[in-house]
Amino acid sequence: MDTVTLEPSLYTVKAVLILDNDGERLYAKYYDGTYPSVKEQKAFEKNIFSKTHRTDSEIALLEGLTVVYKSNIDLFFYVIGSSNENELMLMAVLNCLFDSLSQMLRKNVERRALLENMEGLFLAVDEIVDGGVILESDPQQVVHRVALRGEDVPYSEQTVTQVRKTALITSFISTYYTAQCGICSIALLTFHSPET
């Protein structure tokens, strides 16, 4: 009997999805090239919704992927991993996301409240999963870090993605102000020119 040995990998999450009652995308983040185009992603989301929206189970195997999901009022939350992935790890990500949003939205986890707080959702997902790697499964820590994002956070407490974003924004602002100062200097030289 042949046994297949799989290499352990930190890349456990392939996608995080939130769909509404009609199966329409409210949030989707794909971490690999399984569904490279938006058309393929939408088709997958339609398929996943049609197979899960009327069932009470929490786990499904679809298109060779493990899907864990949860519904609440008018939202469906999905965390997707490979068919070999540990369902408990995927469920930990799902529960962390749901519990974090529940705390952030004061237990009002429904479509309208979520749409009004999309920035918090983006930040929460980035704190939980980065590039498919699970970073955090404690909702208290996620909520705390999302709250800190509004303040200046030391680099030692930021993820690599956060540091890159901060550096990019700082570089952009620096370039913008340098260009603005250059324009102001030219305007001042022109205005104070002895020839006029």
PDB file of C-alpha atoms in Angstrom:
ATOM      1  CA  MET A   1       0.000   0.000   0.000  1.00  0.00           C
ATOM      2  CA  ASP A   2       1.417   3.352  -1.036  1.00  0.00           C
ATOM      3  CA  THR A   3       1.251   6.142   1.493  1.00  0.00           C
ATOM      4  CA  VAL A   4       1.522   9.757   0.559  1.00  0.00           C
ATOM      5  CA  THR A   5       3.520  11.934   2.900  1.00  0.00           C
ATOM      6  CA  LEU A   6       2.608  15.581   2.779  1.00  0.00           C
ATOM      7  CA  GLU A   7       5.103  18.255   3.656  1.00  0.00           C
ATOM      8  CA  PRO A   8       3.891  20.395   6.542  1.00  0.00           C
ATOM      9  CA  SER A   9       3.109  23.937   5.516  1.00  0.00           C
ATOM     10  CA  LEU A  10       2.226  27.138   7.290  1.00  0.00           C
ATOM     11  CA  TYR A  11       0.045  28.141   4.323  1.00  0.00           C
ATOM     12  CA  THR A  12      -3.202  26.667   5.613  1.00  0.00           C
ATOM     13  CA  VAL A  13      -5.883  29.133   4.476  1.00  0.00           C
ATOM     14  CA  LYS A  14      -6.705  29.448   0.786  1.00  0.00           C
ATOM     15  CA  ALA A  15      -9.523  31.988   1.150  1.00  0.00           C
ATOM     16  CA  VAL A  16     -11.752  33.895   3.554  1.00  0.00           C
ATOM     17  CA  LEU A  17     -15.223  34.801   2.282  1.00  0.00           C
ATOM     18  CA  ILE A  18     -18.270  36.609   3.597  1.00  0.00           C
ATOM     19  CA  LEU A  19     -21.439  36.372   1.514  1.00  0.00           C
ATOM     20  CA  ASP A  20     -24.889  37.826   2.105  1.00  0.00           C
ATOM     21  CA  ASN A  21     -28.252  35.990   2.137  1.00  0.00           C
ATOM     22  CA  ASP A  22     -28.380  36.060  -1.663  1.00  0.00           C
ATOM     23  CA  GLY A  23     -24.882  34.629  -2.067  1.00  0.00           C
ATOM     24  CA  GLU A  24     -23.434  37.980  -3.119  1.00  0.00           C
ATOM     25  CA  ARG A  25     -19.870  38.777  -2.122  1.00  0.00           C
ATOM     26  CA  LEU A  26     -19.402  41.252   0.695  1.00  0.00           C
ATOM     27  CA  TYR A  27     -15.785  40.303   1.344  1.00  0.00           C
ATOM     28  CA  ALA A  28     -13.395  37.890  -0.332  1.00  0.00           C
ATOM     29  CA  LYS A  29      -9.692  37.387   0.076  1.00  0.00           C
ATOM     30  CA  TYR A  30      -7.939  34.608  -1.840  1.00  0.00           C
ATOM     31  CA  TYR A  31      -4.419  33.673  -0.789  1.00  0.00           C
ATOM     32  CA  ASP A  32      -3.298  31.483  -3.683  1.00  0.00           C
ATOM     33  CA  GLY A  33      -3.887  30.977  -7.389  1.00  0.00           C
ATOM     34  CA  THR A  34      -6.590  28.305  -7.135  1.00  0.00           C
ATOM     35  CA  TYR A  35      -9.104  30.789  -8.560  1.00  0.00           C
ATOM     36  CA  PRO A  36      -7.013  33.415 -10.369  1.00  0.00           C
ATOM     37  CA  SER A  37      -9.751  35.433 -12.081  1.00  0.00           C
ATOM     38  CA  VAL A  38     -12.725  37.243 -10.575  1.00  0.00           C
ATOM     39  CA  LYS A  39     -15.009  35.233 -12.865  1.00  0.00           C
ATOM     40  CA  GLU A  40     -13.683  31.939 -11.439  1.00  0.00           C
ATOM     41  CA  GLN A  41     -13.923  33.293  -7.899  1.00  0.00           C
ATOM     42  CA  LYS A  42     -17.550  34.364  -8.385  1.00  0.00           C
ATOM     43  CA  ALA A  43     -18.431  30.954  -9.873  1.00  0.00           C
ATOM     44  CA  PHE A  44     -16.795  29.224  -6.890  1.00  0.00           C
ATOM     45  CA  GLU A  45     -18.644  31.512  -4.465  1.00  0.00           C
ATOM     46  CA  LYS A  46     -21.959  30.791  -6.194  1.00  0.00           C
ATOM     47  CA  ASN A  47     -21.286  27.046  -6.005  1.00  0.00           C
ATOM     48  CA  ILE A  48     -20.215  27.154  -2.372  1.00  0.00           C
ATOM     49  CA  PHE A  49     -23.276  29.208  -1.398  1.00  0.00           C
ATOM     50  CA  SER A  50     -25.713  26.933  -3.236  1.00  0.00           C
ATOM     51  CA  LYS A  51     -24.262  23.870  -1.463  1.00  0.00           C
ATOM     52  CA  THR A  52     -24.129  25.365   2.035  1.00  0.00           C
ATOM     53  CA  HIS A  53     -26.846  27.968   2.589  1.00  0.00           C
ATOM     54  CA  ARG A  54     -29.576  25.471   3.507  1.00  0.00           C
ATOM     55  CA  THR A  55     -27.553  23.040   5.605  1.00  0.00           C
ATOM     56  CA  ASP A  56     -26.844  23.012   9.315  1.00  0.00           C
ATOM     57  CA  SER A  57     -23.424  21.392   9.122  1.00  0.00           C
ATOM     58  CA  GLU A  58     -20.231  23.378   9.550  1.00  0.00           C
ATOM     59  CA  ILE A  59     -17.855  21.564   7.197  1.00  0.00           C
ATOM     60  CA  ALA A  60     -18.063  20.699   3.508  1.00  0.00           C
ATOM     61  CA  LEU A  61     -15.727  19.254   0.893  1.00  0.00           C
ATOM     62  CA  LEU A  62     -16.194  21.092  -2.401  1.00  0.00           C
ATOM     63  CA  GLU A  63     -14.056  21.134  -5.541  1.00  0.00           C
ATOM     64  CA  GLY A  64     -11.233  19.391  -3.682  1.00  0.00           C
ATOM     65  CA  LEU A  65     -11.224  21.970  -0.879  1.00  0.00           C
ATOM     66  CA  THR A  66     -12.192  21.870   2.783  1.00  0.00           C
ATOM     67  CA  VAL A  67     -14.759  24.543   3.579  1.00  0.00           C
ATOM     68  CA  VAL A  68     -15.761  25.496   7.113  1.00  0.00           C
ATOM     69  CA  TYR A  69     -18.623  27.914   7.453  1.00  0.00           C
ATOM     70  CA  LYS A  70     -21.042  29.631   9.770  1.00  0.00           C
ATOM     71  CA  SER A  71     -24.166  31.683   9.165  1.00  0.00           C
ATOM     72  CA  ASN A  72     -25.531  34.523  11.252  1.00  0.00           C
ATOM     73  CA  ILE A  73     -28.707  36.513  10.524  1.00  0.00           C
ATOM     74  CA  ASP A  74     -28.011  37.576   6.908  1.00  0.00           C
ATOM     75  CA  LEU A  75     -24.318  36.682   6.562  1.00  0.00           C
ATOM     76  CA  PHE A  76     -22.392  33.546   5.654  1.00  0.00           C
ATOM     77  CA  PHE A  77     -18.758  33.272   6.772  1.00  0.00           C
ATOM     78  CA  TYR A  78     -16.395  30.839   5.022  1.00  0.00           C
ATOM     79  CA  VAL A  79     -12.794  29.787   5.577  1.00  0.00           C
ATOM     80  CA  ILE A  80     -11.349  27.559   2.865  1.00  0.00           C
ATOM     81  CA  GLY A  81      -8.308  25.288   2.971  1.00  0.00           C
ATOM     82  CA  SER A  82      -6.932  22.376   0.973  1.00  0.00           C
ATOM     83  CA  SER A  83      -8.619  18.969   1.173  1.00  0.00           C
ATOM     84  CA  ASN A  84      -5.806  17.773   3.464  1.00  0.00           C
ATOM     85  CA  GLU A  85      -6.118  20.682   5.866  1.00  0.00           C
ATOM     86  CA  ASN A  86      -7.004  20.233   9.512  1.00  0.00           C
ATOM     87  CA  GLU A  87     -10.645  21.272   9.886  1.00  0.00           C
ATOM     88  CA  LEU A  88     -10.080  22.307  13.501  1.00  0.00           C
ATOM     89  CA  MET A  89      -7.457  24.858  12.465  1.00  0.00           C
ATOM     90  CA  LEU A  90      -9.751  26.280   9.808  1.00  0.00           C
ATOM     91  CA  MET A  91     -12.604  26.366  12.319  1.00  0.00           C
ATOM     92  CA  ALA A  92     -10.357  28.221  14.789  1.00  0.00           C
ATOM     93  CA  VAL A  93      -9.789  30.905  12.121  1.00  0.00           C
ATOM     94  CA  LEU A  94     -13.518  31.094  11.391  1.00  0.00           C
ATOM     95  CA  ASN A  95     -14.450  31.380  15.069  1.00  0.00           C
ATOM     96  CA  CYS A  96     -11.746  33.981  15.670  1.00  0.00           C
ATOM     97  CA  LEU A  97     -13.013  36.096  12.762  1.00  0.00           C
ATOM     98  CA  PHE A  98     -16.644  35.820  13.838  1.00  0.00           C
ATOM     99  CA  ASP A  99     -15.933  36.500  17.525  1.00  0.00           C
ATOM    100  CA  SER A 100     -13.658  39.444  16.667  1.00  0.00           C
ATOM    101  CA  LEU A 101     -16.335  41.002  14.470  1.00  0.00           C
ATOM    102  CA  SER A 102     -18.941  40.316  17.134  1.00  0.00           C
ATOM    103  CA  GLN A 103     -16.894  42.284  19.668  1.00  0.00           C
ATOM    104  CA  MET A 104     -16.074  45.073  17.216  1.00  0.00           C
ATOM    105  CA  LEU A 105     -19.715  45.399  16.109  1.00  0.00           C
ATOM    106  CA  ARG A 106     -21.063  45.044  19.666  1.00  0.00           C
ATOM    107  CA  LYS A 107     -22.699  41.683  18.904  1.00  0.00           C
ATOM    108  CA  ASN A 108     -24.541  43.197  15.925  1.00  0.00           C
ATOM    109  CA  VAL A 109     -23.010  40.957  13.251  1.00  0.00           C
ATOM    110  CA  GLU A 110     -25.310  41.613  10.310  1.00  0.00           C
ATOM    111  CA  ARG A 111     -24.951  42.931   6.767  1.00  0.00           C
ATOM    112  CA  ARG A 112     -25.610  46.622   7.371  1.00  0.00           C
ATOM    113  CA  ALA A 113     -23.328  46.886  10.408  1.00  0.00           C
ATOM    114  CA  LEU A 114     -20.584  45.005   8.562  1.00  0.00           C
ATOM    115  CA  LEU A 115     -20.808  47.275   5.512  1.00  0.00           C
ATOM    116  CA  GLU A 116     -20.523  50.318   7.764  1.00  0.00           C
ATOM    117  CA  ASN A 117     -17.375  48.881   9.369  1.00  0.00           C
ATOM    118  CA  MET A 118     -15.505  47.340   6.433  1.00  0.00           C
ATOM    119  CA  GLU A 119     -12.204  48.891   7.530  1.00  0.00           C
ATOM    120  CA  GLY A 120     -12.411  46.962  10.800  1.00  0.00           C
ATOM    121  CA  LEU A 121     -13.153  43.771   8.864  1.00  0.00           C
ATOM    122  CA  PHE A 122     -10.114  44.270   6.605  1.00  0.00           C
ATOM    123  CA  LEU A 123      -7.879  44.909   9.595  1.00  0.00           C
ATOM    124  CA  ALA A 124      -9.247  41.925  11.532  1.00  0.00           C
ATOM    125  CA  VAL A 125      -8.692  39.506   8.644  1.00  0.00           C
ATOM    126  CA  ASP A 126      -5.153  40.865   8.166  1.00  0.00           C
ATOM    127  CA  GLU A 127      -4.454  40.251  11.857  1.00  0.00           C
ATOM    128  CA  ILE A 128      -5.795  36.689  11.717  1.00  0.00           C
ATOM    129  CA  VAL A 129      -4.354  35.498   8.382  1.00  0.00           C
ATOM    130  CA  ASP A 130      -1.449  36.894   6.381  1.00  0.00           C
ATOM    131  CA  GLY A 131      -0.747  35.380   2.980  1.00  0.00           C
ATOM    132  CA  GLY A 132      -2.547  32.165   3.967  1.00  0.00           C
ATOM    133  CA  VAL A 133      -0.580  31.772   7.209  1.00  0.00           C
ATOM    134  CA  ILE A 134      -2.588  31.788  10.432  1.00  0.00           C
ATOM    135  CA  LEU A 135      -1.166  34.486  12.698  1.00  0.00           C
ATOM    136  CA  GLU A 136      -3.727  34.738  15.474  1.00  0.00           C
ATOM    137  CA  SER A 137      -6.685  32.760  16.787  1.00  0.00           C
ATOM    138  CA  ASP A 138      -7.509  34.783  19.904  1.00  0.00           C
ATOM    139  CA  PRO A 139     -10.316  37.287  19.207  1.00  0.00           C
ATOM    140  CA  GLN A 140      -9.273  39.462  22.171  1.00  0.00           C
ATOM    141  CA  GLN A 141      -5.812  39.950  20.655  1.00  0.00           C
ATOM    142  CA  VAL A 142      -7.288  40.676  17.227  1.00  0.00           C
ATOM    143  CA  VAL A 143      -9.674  43.313  18.595  1.00  0.00           C
ATOM    144  CA  HIS A 144      -6.834  44.857  20.617  1.00  0.00           C
ATOM    145  CA  ARG A 145      -4.531  45.043  17.577  1.00  0.00           C
ATOM    146  CA  VAL A 146      -7.272  46.442  15.348  1.00  0.00           C
ATOM    147  CA  ALA A 147      -7.856  49.159  17.946  1.00  0.00           C
ATOM    148  CA  LEU A 148      -4.106  49.876  17.987  1.00  0.00           C
ATOM    149  CA  ARG A 149      -4.003  50.286  14.218  1.00  0.00           C
ATOM    150  CA  GLY A 150      -5.512  53.723  14.644  1.00  0.00           C
ATOM    151  CA  GLU A 151      -2.560  54.689  16.838  1.00  0.00           C
ATOM    152  CA  ASP A 152       1.162  54.572  16.145  1.00  0.00           C
ATOM    153  CA  VAL A 153       2.248  50.975  16.679  1.00  0.00           C
ATOM    154  CA  PRO A 154       5.943  50.117  17.167  1.00  0.00           C
ATOM    155  CA  TYR A 155       7.471  48.098  14.334  1.00  0.00           C
ATOM    156  CA  SER A 156       8.195  45.222  16.733  1.00  0.00           C
ATOM    157  CA  GLU A 157       4.438  44.681  17.203  1.00  0.00           C
ATOM    158  CA  GLN A 158       3.527  44.907  13.501  1.00  0.00           C
ATOM    159  CA  THR A 159       3.347  42.117  10.951  1.00  0.00           C
ATOM    160  CA  VAL A 160       5.647  42.202   7.928  1.00  0.00           C
ATOM    161  CA  THR A 161       2.728  43.318   5.760  1.00  0.00           C
ATOM    162  CA  GLN A 162       1.969  46.210   8.111  1.00  0.00           C
ATOM    163  CA  VAL A 163       5.601  47.353   8.113  1.00  0.00           C
ATOM    164  CA  ARG A 164       5.668  47.229   4.298  1.00  0.00           C
ATOM    165  CA  LYS A 165       2.434  49.241   4.070  1.00  0.00           C
ATOM    166  CA  THR A 166       3.740  51.802   6.558  1.00  0.00           C
ATOM    167  CA  ALA A 167       7.009  52.141   4.619  1.00  0.00           C
ATOM    168  CA  LEU A 168       5.130  52.507   1.329  1.00  0.00           C
ATOM    169  CA  ILE A 169       2.793  55.160   2.746  1.00  0.00           C
ATOM    170  CA  THR A 170       5.689  57.031   4.354  1.00  0.00           C
ATOM    171  CA  SER A 171       7.621  56.934   1.078  1.00  0.00           C
ATOM    172  CA  PHE A 172       4.595  58.177  -0.857  1.00  0.00           C
ATOM    173  CA  ILE A 173       3.971  61.035   1.582  1.00  0.00           C
ATOM    174  CA  SER A 174       7.653  61.989   1.551  1.00  0.00           C
ATOM    175  CA  THR A 175       7.729  62.005  -2.260  1.00  0.00           C
ATOM    176  CA  TYR A 176       4.495  63.994  -2.392  1.00  0.00           C
ATOM    177  CA  TYR A 177       5.734  66.685   0.006  1.00  0.00           C
ATOM    178  CA  THR A 178       9.131  66.850  -1.691  1.00  0.00           C
ATOM    179  CA  ALA A 179       7.373  67.448  -5.002  1.00  0.00           C
ATOM    180  CA  GLN A 180       5.097  70.042  -3.390  1.00  0.00           C
ATOM    181  CA  CYS A 181       8.069  71.856  -1.827  1.00  0.00           C
ATOM    182  CA  GLY A 182       9.847  71.827  -5.183  1.00  0.00           C
ATOM    183  CA  ILE A 183       6.811  73.422  -6.825  1.00  0.00           C
ATOM    184  CA  CYS A 184       6.593  76.008  -4.015  1.00  0.00           C
ATOM    185  CA  SER A 185      10.308  76.840  -4.407  1.00  0.00           C
ATOM    186  CA  ILE A 186       9.903  77.349  -8.147  1.00  0.00           C
ATOM    187  CA  ALA A 187       6.853  79.549  -7.533  1.00  0.00           C
ATOM    188  CA  LEU A 188       8.743  81.631  -4.948  1.00  0.00           C
ATOM    189  CA  LEU A 189      11.775  82.037  -7.212  1.00  0.00           C
ATOM    190  CA  THR A 190       9.528  83.121 -10.053  1.00  0.00           C
ATOM    191  CA  PHE A 191       7.601  85.516  -7.823  1.00  0.00           C
ATOM    192  CA  HIS A 192      10.739  87.125  -6.317  1.00  0.00           C
ATOM    193  CA  SER A 193      12.719  87.201  -9.529  1.00  0.00           C
ATOM    194  CA  PRO A 194      14.530  90.590  -9.987  1.00  0.00           C
ATOM    195  CA  GLU A 195      13.477  90.686 -13.644  1.00  0.00           C
ATOM    196  CA  THR A 196       9.782  91.256 -12.794  1.00  0.00           C
TER     197      THR A 196
END
